[in-house]
Amino acid sequence: MTRTSGNIHIGISGWRYKGWRGTFYPEDLKQAAELRYASGLMQTIEINGTHYSLQSIDSWQHWYADTPPGFVFSVKGARYLTHLLRFRDETATVACANFFAQGVLALKDKLGPILWQFPPSLRFDAAHMERFLSLLPRDTEAALALARQHDARVKRPYLQIDRKRKLRHAVEVRHDSFVDPAFVKLLRRYKAALVVSDSTEPWPQFEDLSADFVYMRLHGTETKYSDEYSDAALERWANRIETWSRGEQPADARLAAPALQPPRARTRDVPFTVTWRLTPPAGNDQRSYTRPASTYGKQSCSTSSSSDAGAPCRFTYSGDATSTRRLFSASGSAT
């Protein structure tokens, strides 16, 4: 049977937050069991710690073991590369090698898109951006070859793969100069996805299709990382996700390169990550919220003014394209 839509992976950014205790996580759940619990309720989680530092191979192997079959991680690229070196320095190759040598490849079949987020201060420079894109490995064999160039910063390198797998890269930009057809052309040349990012910050939001998947991040609709999307807003995003998953482009898409035809695709996968925190209701208002549906059915939780700020509140969830309108209005983390 011919597929009519791509895979839609819905999840959160990070999973370890103090305010989630007693709201999303049961009070008596051990911290070491949080990932296992969260991964039973959603399809994907974005690993953020990799943005700030190298992680131990033990962590990578635990993450793989603590998640169910079919689960997908997205991994946030090192800020040392994107914010400090900015891929301009000759040491960028070694830094990129360190990133892949730390244990990324230990995720095997659970390794999803690698997210490369650039700072608001970085302007578009075609030569620098092409240097960056050309450095990124396109499959696990190329990543392994790159990882072998690591230096002593990686104490226990992981230098093996189970088999050759395609790697996906997504690029999130935060300067208006990237709203440029030349940038879109570069992304398409290297088959990297543009991150569709929704935020109250003055970051550019454009939706040019450049790969066989769309990476989407919601940062908040009124206050960055700390407010809830309305049903109407989620309906709008759900419609867009369904359109992308069919390999199509929304008719009202905001484009940097409207004259360029998007790459042809019968379907497109859509990793969808929410990255905002919710503040519990003020006063004595006690409200019940629905968590994501899991294989064990729906669960509910409640929160009140006595809960920690940043606690996750309302979730509704579905993993298939035809019922994406029940996307969760959820909680993530500041990224």
C-alpha positions as a LaTeX table, in Angstrom:
\begin{tabular}{lrrr}
\hline
Residue & $x$ (\AA) & $y$ (\AA) & $z$ (\AA) \\
\hline
Met1 & 0.00 & 0.00 & 0.00 \\
Thr2 & 1.31 & 3.45 & $-0.92$ \\
Arg3 & 1.78 & 5.77 & 2.04 \\
Thr4 & $-0.18$ & 9.00 & 1.81 \\
Ser5 & 1.47 & 10.80 & 4.73 \\
Gly6 & 4.80 & 10.85 & 6.51 \\
Asn7 & 5.54 & 10.00 & 10.12 \\
Ile8 & 4.61 & 12.66 & 12.67 \\
His9 & 6.73 & 12.56 & 15.83 \\
Ile10 & 5.37 & 14.72 & 18.65 \\
Gly11 & 7.40 & 15.41 & 21.76 \\
Ile12 & 9.08 & 17.79 & 24.16 \\
Ser13 & 12.40 & 19.51 & 24.61 \\
Gly14 & 14.16 & 17.83 & 27.52 \\
Trp15 & 12.55 & 15.78 & 30.28 \\
Arg16 & 14.19 & 16.68 & 33.59 \\
Tyr17 & 12.59 & 19.71 & 35.27 \\
Lys18 & 11.87 & 20.27 & 38.94 \\
Gly19 & 8.43 & 21.76 & 38.33 \\
Trp20 & 7.17 & 18.60 & 36.66 \\
Arg21 & 7.30 & 16.60 & 39.88 \\
Gly22 & 3.77 & 15.90 & 41.07 \\
Thr23 & 2.16 & 17.27 & 37.90 \\
Phe24 & 3.58 & 15.37 & 34.95 \\
Tyr25 & 5.68 & 12.91 & 36.94 \\
Pro26 & 4.24 & 11.10 & 39.97 \\
Glu27 & 5.67 & 12.38 & 43.25 \\
Asp28 & 7.21 & 9.02 & 44.07 \\
Leu29 & 8.83 & 8.44 & 40.67 \\
Lys30 & 12.61 & 8.16 & 40.91 \\
Gln31 & 14.51 & 10.73 & 38.88 \\
Ala32 & 16.35 & 7.95 & 37.08 \\
Ala33 & 12.99 & 6.66 & 35.81 \\
Glu34 & 11.78 & 9.96 & 34.34 \\
Leu35 & 12.93 & 9.29 & 30.78 \\
Arg36 & 11.38 & 5.84 & 30.78 \\
Tyr37 & 8.12 & 7.35 & 32.02 \\
Ala38 & 8.09 & 10.27 & 29.56 \\
Ser39 & 9.04 & 8.12 & 26.57 \\
Gly40 & 6.03 & 5.93 & 27.26 \\
Leu41 & 3.76 & 8.92 & 26.72 \\
Met42 & 5.18 & 10.50 & 23.57 \\
Gln43 & 7.10 & 9.61 & 20.45 \\
Thr44 & 10.16 & 11.83 & 20.60 \\
Ile45 & 12.26 & 13.96 & 22.95 \\
Glu46 & 14.84 & 16.56 & 22.08 \\
Ile47 & 18.13 & 16.11 & 23.96 \\
Asn48 & 19.32 & 19.56 & 25.02 \\
Gly49 & 22.32 & 18.78 & 27.23 \\
Thr50 & 24.39 & 18.08 & 24.13 \\
His51 & 24.10 & 21.75 & 23.21 \\
Tyr52 & 26.06 & 22.77 & 26.29 \\
Ser53 & 28.61 & 20.00 & 26.85 \\
Leu54 & 29.82 & 16.59 & 25.76 \\
Gln55 & 27.89 & 13.73 & 27.35 \\
Ser56 & 29.32 & 10.45 & 28.63 \\
Ile57 & 28.85 & 7.24 & 26.70 \\
Asp58 & 27.06 & 5.87 & 29.77 \\
Ser59 & 24.36 & 8.52 & 29.36 \\
Trp60 & 23.86 & 7.74 & 25.69 \\
Gln61 & 23.55 & 4.02 & 26.35 \\
His62 & 21.11 & 4.61 & 29.21 \\
Trp63 & 18.98 & 6.84 & 27.00 \\
Tyr64 & 18.79 & 4.12 & 24.39 \\
Ala65 & 17.97 & 1.42 & 26.94 \\
Asp66 & 15.35 & 3.49 & 28.78 \\
Thr67 & 13.16 & 4.18 & 25.74 \\
Pro68 & 10.81 & 1.84 & 23.87 \\
Pro69 & 11.27 & 0.44 & 20.35 \\
Gly70 & 10.36 & 2.98 & 17.69 \\
Phe71 & 11.19 & 5.94 & 19.91 \\
Val72 & 13.16 & 8.75 & 18.24 \\
Phe73 & 15.54 & 11.26 & 19.80 \\
Ser74 & 16.47 & 14.54 & 18.21 \\
Val75 & 19.87 & 15.79 & 19.35 \\
Lys76 & 20.78 & 19.43 & 19.73 \\
Gly77 & 24.16 & 20.27 & 18.21 \\
Ala78 & 27.00 & 21.74 & 20.25 \\
Arg79 & 26.83 & 25.49 & 20.88 \\
Tyr80 & 30.64 & 25.46 & 20.86 \\
Leu81 & 30.28 & 25.00 & 17.11 \\
Thr82 & 27.24 & 27.14 & 16.39 \\
His83 & 27.71 & 29.99 & 18.88 \\
Leu84 & 31.46 & 30.20 & 19.50 \\
Leu85 & 33.40 & 28.76 & 16.57 \\
Arg86 & 30.44 & 29.30 & 14.24 \\
Phe87 & 32.12 & 26.83 & 11.87 \\
Arg88 & 34.57 & 29.52 & 10.83 \\
Asp89 & 37.59 & 28.28 & 12.75 \\
Glu90 & 39.85 & 25.55 & 11.42 \\
Thr91 & 39.27 & 23.65 & 14.66 \\
Ala92 & 35.60 & 23.22 & 13.73 \\
Thr93 & 36.30 & 19.83 & 12.15 \\
Val94 & 37.77 & 18.47 & 15.39 \\
Ala95 & 34.92 & 19.98 & 17.41 \\
Cys96 & 32.40 & 18.34 & 15.11 \\
Ala97 & 34.33 & 15.07 & 15.40 \\
Asn98 & 34.10 & 15.32 & 19.19 \\
Phe99 & 30.36 & 15.84 & 18.96 \\
Phe100 & 29.88 & 12.60 & 17.04 \\
Ala101 & 32.51 & 10.66 & 19.02 \\
Gln102 & 30.87 & 11.31 & 22.41 \\
Gly103 & 28.18 & 8.66 & 21.86 \\
Val104 & 25.64 & 10.06 & 19.39 \\
Leu105 & 25.99 & 6.91 & 17.28 \\
Ala106 & 25.07 & 4.74 & 20.27 \\
Leu107 & 21.45 & 5.81 & 19.72 \\
Lys108 & 21.46 & 3.61 & 16.59 \\
Asp109 & 17.92 & 3.31 & 15.20 \\
Lys110 & 16.63 & 5.86 & 17.73 \\
Leu111 & 18.79 & 8.68 & 16.36 \\
Gly112 & 16.55 & 11.22 & 14.68 \\
Pro113 & 17.32 & 14.73 & 13.38 \\
Ile114 & 20.31 & 16.66 & 14.65 \\
Leu115 & 19.30 & 20.24 & 15.42 \\
Trp116 & 21.81 & 23.01 & 14.77 \\
Gln117 & 20.63 & 26.28 & 16.33 \\
Phe118 & 22.44 & 29.51 & 15.48 \\
Pro119 & 22.34 & 32.64 & 17.70 \\
Pro120 & 20.42 & 35.84 & 16.88 \\
Ser121 & 23.73 & 37.66 & 16.39 \\
Leu122 & 24.81 & 35.45 & 13.49 \\
Arg123 & 24.11 & 36.97 & 10.08 \\
Phe124 & 23.79 & 34.93 & 6.91 \\
Asp125 & 27.08 & 34.46 & 5.08 \\
Ala126 & 26.81 & 32.07 & 2.16 \\
Ala127 & 30.44 & 30.93 & 2.30 \\
His128 & 30.38 & 30.25 & 6.03 \\
Met129 & 27.04 & 28.48 & 5.84 \\
Glu130 & 28.21 & 26.25 & 3.02 \\
Arg131 & 31.34 & 25.39 & 5.00 \\
Phe132 & 29.11 & 24.37 & 7.90 \\
Leu133 & 26.72 & 22.29 & 5.79 \\
Ser134 & 29.54 & 20.55 & 3.94 \\
Leu135 & 31.10 & 19.46 & 7.24 \\
Leu136 & 28.00 & 17.61 & 8.42 \\
Pro137 & 28.03 & 13.83 & 7.77 \\
Arg138 & 25.15 & 12.52 & 5.67 \\
Asp139 & 25.11 & 8.99 & 7.11 \\
Thr140 & 26.44 & 7.03 & 10.06 \\
Glu141 & 29.45 & 5.73 & 8.13 \\
Ala142 & 30.54 & 9.28 & 7.35 \\
Ala143 & 29.83 & 10.27 & 10.98 \\
Leu144 & 32.03 & 7.42 & 12.20 \\
Ala145 & 34.86 & 8.48 & 9.91 \\
Leu146 & 34.54 & 12.04 & 11.21 \\
Ala147 & 34.33 & 10.88 & 14.84 \\
Arg148 & 37.70 & 9.13 & 14.50 \\
Gln149 & 39.27 & 12.60 & 14.25 \\
His150 & 38.29 & 13.43 & 17.84 \\
Asp151 & 40.78 & 14.82 & 20.33 \\
Ala152 & 41.48 & 14.22 & 24.03 \\
Arg153 & 38.36 & 16.10 & 25.13 \\
Val154 & 36.39 & 12.92 & 24.48 \\
Lys155 & 37.50 & 10.65 & 27.30 \\
Arg156 & 35.70 & 7.50 & 26.19 \\
Pro157 & 34.86 & 7.77 & 22.49 \\
Tyr158 & 32.17 & 5.58 & 20.97 \\
Leu159 & 33.46 & 4.55 & 17.57 \\
Gln160 & 31.11 & 1.96 & 16.14 \\
Ile161 & 27.84 & 1.71 & 14.23 \\
Asp162 & 25.33 & $-1.11$ & 13.93 \\
Arg163 & 24.77 & $-0.37$ & 10.24 \\
Lys164 & 24.79 & 2.44 & 7.73 \\
Arg165 & 21.90 & 4.82 & 8.36 \\
Lys166 & 20.94 & 8.13 & 6.83 \\
Leu167 & 21.45 & 11.18 & 9.05 \\
Arg168 & 19.11 & 14.16 & 9.06 \\
His169 & 20.17 & 17.70 & 9.92 \\
Ala170 & 17.90 & 20.64 & 10.77 \\
Val171 & 19.00 & 24.28 & 10.98 \\
Glu172 & 17.35 & 26.90 & 13.21 \\
Val173 & 18.31 & 30.52 & 12.48 \\
Arg174 & 17.47 & 33.66 & 14.42 \\
His175 & 18.58 & 36.58 & 12.24 \\
Asp176 & 16.47 & 38.18 & 9.50 \\
Ser177 & 19.35 & 38.09 & 7.03 \\
Phe178 & 18.68 & 34.36 & 6.58 \\
Val179 & 15.39 & 35.15 & 4.87 \\
Asp180 & 17.23 & 34.89 & 1.60 \\
Pro181 & 16.71 & 32.60 & $-1.43$ \\
Ala182 & 20.46 & 31.85 & $-1.37$ \\
Phe183 & 20.11 & 30.30 & 2.09 \\
Val184 & 17.19 & 28.15 & 0.96 \\
Lys185 & 19.20 & 26.99 & $-2.05$ \\
Leu186 & 22.07 & 25.94 & 0.22 \\
Leu187 & 19.77 & 23.97 & 2.50 \\
Arg188 & 18.28 & 22.17 & $-0.48$ \\
Arg189 & 21.69 & 21.43 & $-1.96$ \\
Tyr190 & 22.72 & 19.68 & 1.26 \\
Lys191 & 19.23 & 18.29 & 2.00 \\
Ala192 & 19.09 & 19.97 & 5.41 \\
Ala193 & 15.73 & 21.05 & 6.82 \\
Leu194 & 14.86 & 24.58 & 7.81 \\
Val195 & 13.45 & 24.61 & 11.34 \\
Val196 & 10.00 & 26.18 & 11.42 \\
Ser197 & 10.19 & 28.08 & 14.69 \\
Asp198 & 7.28 & 29.92 & 16.32 \\
Ser199 & 8.16 & 32.45 & 19.01 \\
Thr200 & 7.35 & 35.87 & 20.43 \\
Glu201 & 10.98 & 36.82 & 19.89 \\
Pro202 & 11.85 & 38.86 & 16.76 \\
Trp203 & 13.27 & 35.78 & 15.08 \\
Pro204 & 12.44 & 35.11 & 11.44 \\
Gln205 & 9.68 & 32.62 & 10.78 \\
Phe206 & 9.65 & 31.20 & 7.28 \\
Glu207 & 8.62 & 27.82 & 6.00 \\
Asp208 & 10.52 & 26.97 & 2.83 \\
Leu209 & 10.73 & 23.22 & 2.32 \\
Ser210 & 14.31 & 22.06 & 1.82 \\
Ala211 & 14.44 & 18.36 & 2.75 \\
Asp212 & 12.33 & 15.22 & 3.03 \\
Phe213 & 11.22 & 16.25 & 6.52 \\
Val214 & 10.07 & 19.36 & 8.38 \\
Tyr215 & 11.38 & 20.13 & 11.87 \\
Met216 & 9.00 & 22.27 & 13.88 \\
Arg217 & 9.51 & 23.97 & 17.26 \\
Leu218 & 6.93 & 25.95 & 19.23 \\
His219 & 8.50 & 28.33 & 21.76 \\
Gly220 & 5.37 & 30.15 & 22.95 \\
Thr221 & 2.67 & 32.37 & 21.51 \\
Glu222 & 2.66 & 35.38 & 23.87 \\
Thr223 & 5.50 & 34.87 & 26.33 \\
Lys224 & 8.64 & 32.97 & 25.38 \\
Tyr225 & 8.72 & 29.48 & 26.91 \\
Ser226 & 5.97 & 30.18 & 29.43 \\
Asp227 & 2.48 & 30.30 & 27.95 \\
Glu228 & $-0.04$ & 27.96 & 26.42 \\
Tyr229 & $-1.19$ & 27.79 & 22.81 \\
Ser230 & $-4.91$ & 28.30 & 22.25 \\
Asp231 & $-7.02$ & 25.66 & 20.55 \\
Ala232 & $-7.25$ & 27.92 & 17.49 \\
Ala233 & $-3.47$ & 28.25 & 17.31 \\
Leu234 & $-3.01$ & 24.50 & 17.64 \\
Glu235 & $-5.63$ & 23.94 & 14.96 \\
Arg236 & $-3.62$ & 26.12 & 12.61 \\
Trp237 & $-0.40$ & 24.24 & 13.31 \\
Ala238 & $-2.17$ & 20.89 & 13.07 \\
Asn239 & $-3.40$ & 21.78 & 9.58 \\
Arg240 & 0.12 & 22.72 & 8.55 \\
Ile241 & 1.58 & 19.51 & 9.94 \\
Glu242 & $-0.95$ & 17.43 & 8.03 \\
Thr243 & $-0.16$ & 19.34 & 4.83 \\
Trp244 & 3.59 & 18.87 & 5.26 \\
Ser245 & 3.17 & 15.17 & 6.03 \\
Arg246 & 1.46 & 14.72 & 2.65 \\
Gly247 & 4.54 & 16.19 & 0.97 \\
Glu248 & 2.75 & 19.46 & 0.24 \\
Gln249 & 3.33 & 23.09 & 1.14 \\
Pro250 & 0.65 & 25.20 & 2.88 \\
Ala251 & $-0.96$ & 27.65 & 0.48 \\
Asp252 & $-0.22$ & 30.57 & 2.82 \\
Ala253 & 3.34 & 29.51 & 3.68 \\
Arg254 & 5.73 & 32.36 & 4.44 \\
Leu255 & 8.61 & 31.84 & 2.04 \\
Ala256 & 12.08 & 33.29 & 1.65 \\
Ala257 & 12.28 & 31.91 & $-1.88$ \\
Pro258 & 8.74 & 32.00 & $-3.33$ \\
Ala259 & 10.06 & 31.70 & $-6.89$ \\
Leu260 & 11.79 & 28.38 & $-6.15$ \\
Gln261 & 9.82 & 25.17 & $-6.41$ \\
Pro262 & 10.13 & 23.02 & $-3.26$ \\
Pro263 & 11.79 & 19.61 & $-3.54$ \\
Arg264 & 9.35 & 16.97 & $-4.74$ \\
Ala265 & 8.25 & 14.51 & $-2.06$ \\
Arg266 & 5.38 & 12.04 & $-1.92$ \\
Thr267 & 5.34 & 12.37 & 1.87 \\
Arg268 & 7.37 & 14.22 & 4.51 \\
Asp269 & 8.11 & 13.28 & 8.10 \\
Val270 & 7.37 & 15.98 & 10.67 \\
Pro271 & 9.25 & 15.97 & 13.99 \\
Phe272 & 7.31 & 18.38 & 16.21 \\
Thr273 & 8.75 & 19.64 & 19.50 \\
Val274 & 7.21 & 22.00 & 22.03 \\
Thr275 & 9.79 & 24.00 & 23.94 \\
Trp276 & 7.78 & 26.15 & 26.32 \\
Arg277 & 7.01 & 25.94 & 30.03 \\
Leu278 & 3.61 & 26.55 & 31.54 \\
Thr279 & 3.00 & 28.41 & 34.75 \\
Pro280 & 0.35 & 26.78 & 36.98 \\
Pro281 & $-2.95$ & 28.64 & 37.46 \\
Ala282 & $-2.91$ & 31.59 & 39.82 \\
Gly283 & $-4.83$ & 31.71 & 43.08 \\
Asn284 & $-6.63$ & 28.63 & 44.35 \\
Asp285 & $-7.82$ & 27.51 & 40.96 \\
Gln286 & $-7.59$ & 23.71 & 40.78 \\
Arg287 & $-7.90$ & 22.37 & 37.26 \\
Ser288 & $-7.52$ & 18.95 & 35.75 \\
Tyr289 & $-5.42$ & 18.37 & 32.69 \\
Thr290 & $-5.08$ & 15.45 & 30.34 \\
Arg291 & $-1.68$ & 13.91 & 29.75 \\
Pro292 & $-0.65$ & 12.38 & 26.44 \\
Ala293 & $-2.39$ & 9.14 & 25.60 \\
Ser294 & $-0.11$ & 6.18 & 26.07 \\
Thr295 & $-0.44$ & 2.50 & 25.32 \\
Tyr296 & $-2.11$ & 2.24 & 28.69 \\
Gly297 & $-4.77$ & 4.85 & 27.93 \\
Lys298 & $-5.15$ & 8.45 & 29.02 \\
Gln299 & $-3.99$ & 9.71 & 32.38 \\
Ser300 & $-4.80$ & 12.94 & 34.13 \\
Cys301 & $-3.03$ & 15.31 & 36.46 \\
Ser302 & $-3.84$ & 18.49 & 38.30 \\
Thr303 & $-1.93$ & 21.56 & 39.32 \\
Ser304 & $-2.51$ & 24.53 & 41.60 \\
Ser305 & $-0.85$ & 27.73 & 42.73 \\
Ser306 & 1.23 & 25.74 & 45.19 \\
Ser307 & 2.98 & 23.90 & 42.37 \\
Asp308 & 6.36 & 24.98 & 41.05 \\
Ala309 & 6.35 & 27.49 & 38.22 \\
Gly310 & 7.14 & 25.79 & 35.00 \\
Ala311 & 5.04 & 22.72 & 35.69 \\
Pro312 & 3.50 & 21.10 & 32.64 \\
Cys313 & $-0.25$ & 21.32 & 32.54 \\
Arg314 & $-2.54$ & 20.36 & 29.68 \\
Phe315 & $-1.78$ & 17.64 & 27.16 \\
Thr316 & $-3.79$ & 16.04 & 24.42 \\
Tyr317 & $-1.96$ & 13.84 & 21.99 \\
Ser318 & $-2.18$ & 11.80 & 18.86 \\
Gly319 & 0.52 & 10.32 & 16.71 \\
Asp320 & $-1.19$ & 10.00 & 13.35 \\
Ala321 & $-1.74$ & 12.59 & 10.65 \\
Thr322 & $-5.52$ & 12.26 & 10.48 \\
Ser323 & $-6.03$ & 13.23 & 14.12 \\
Thr324 & $-3.23$ & 15.73 & 14.57 \\
Arg325 & $-5.79$ & 18.30 & 15.71 \\
Arg326 & $-5.49$ & 16.71 & 19.13 \\
Leu327 & $-1.91$ & 17.91 & 19.38 \\
Phe328 & $-0.90$ & 18.44 & 22.94 \\
Ser329 & $-0.79$ & 21.87 & 24.48 \\
Ala330 & 2.11 & 20.97 & 26.66 \\
Ser331 & 5.31 & 21.92 & 28.37 \\
Gly332 & 8.91 & 21.79 & 27.35 \\
Ser333 & 11.96 & 23.81 & 28.29 \\
Ala334 & 13.71 & 27.01 & 27.45 \\
Thr335 & 16.19 & 26.39 & 24.64 \\
\hline
\end{tabular}
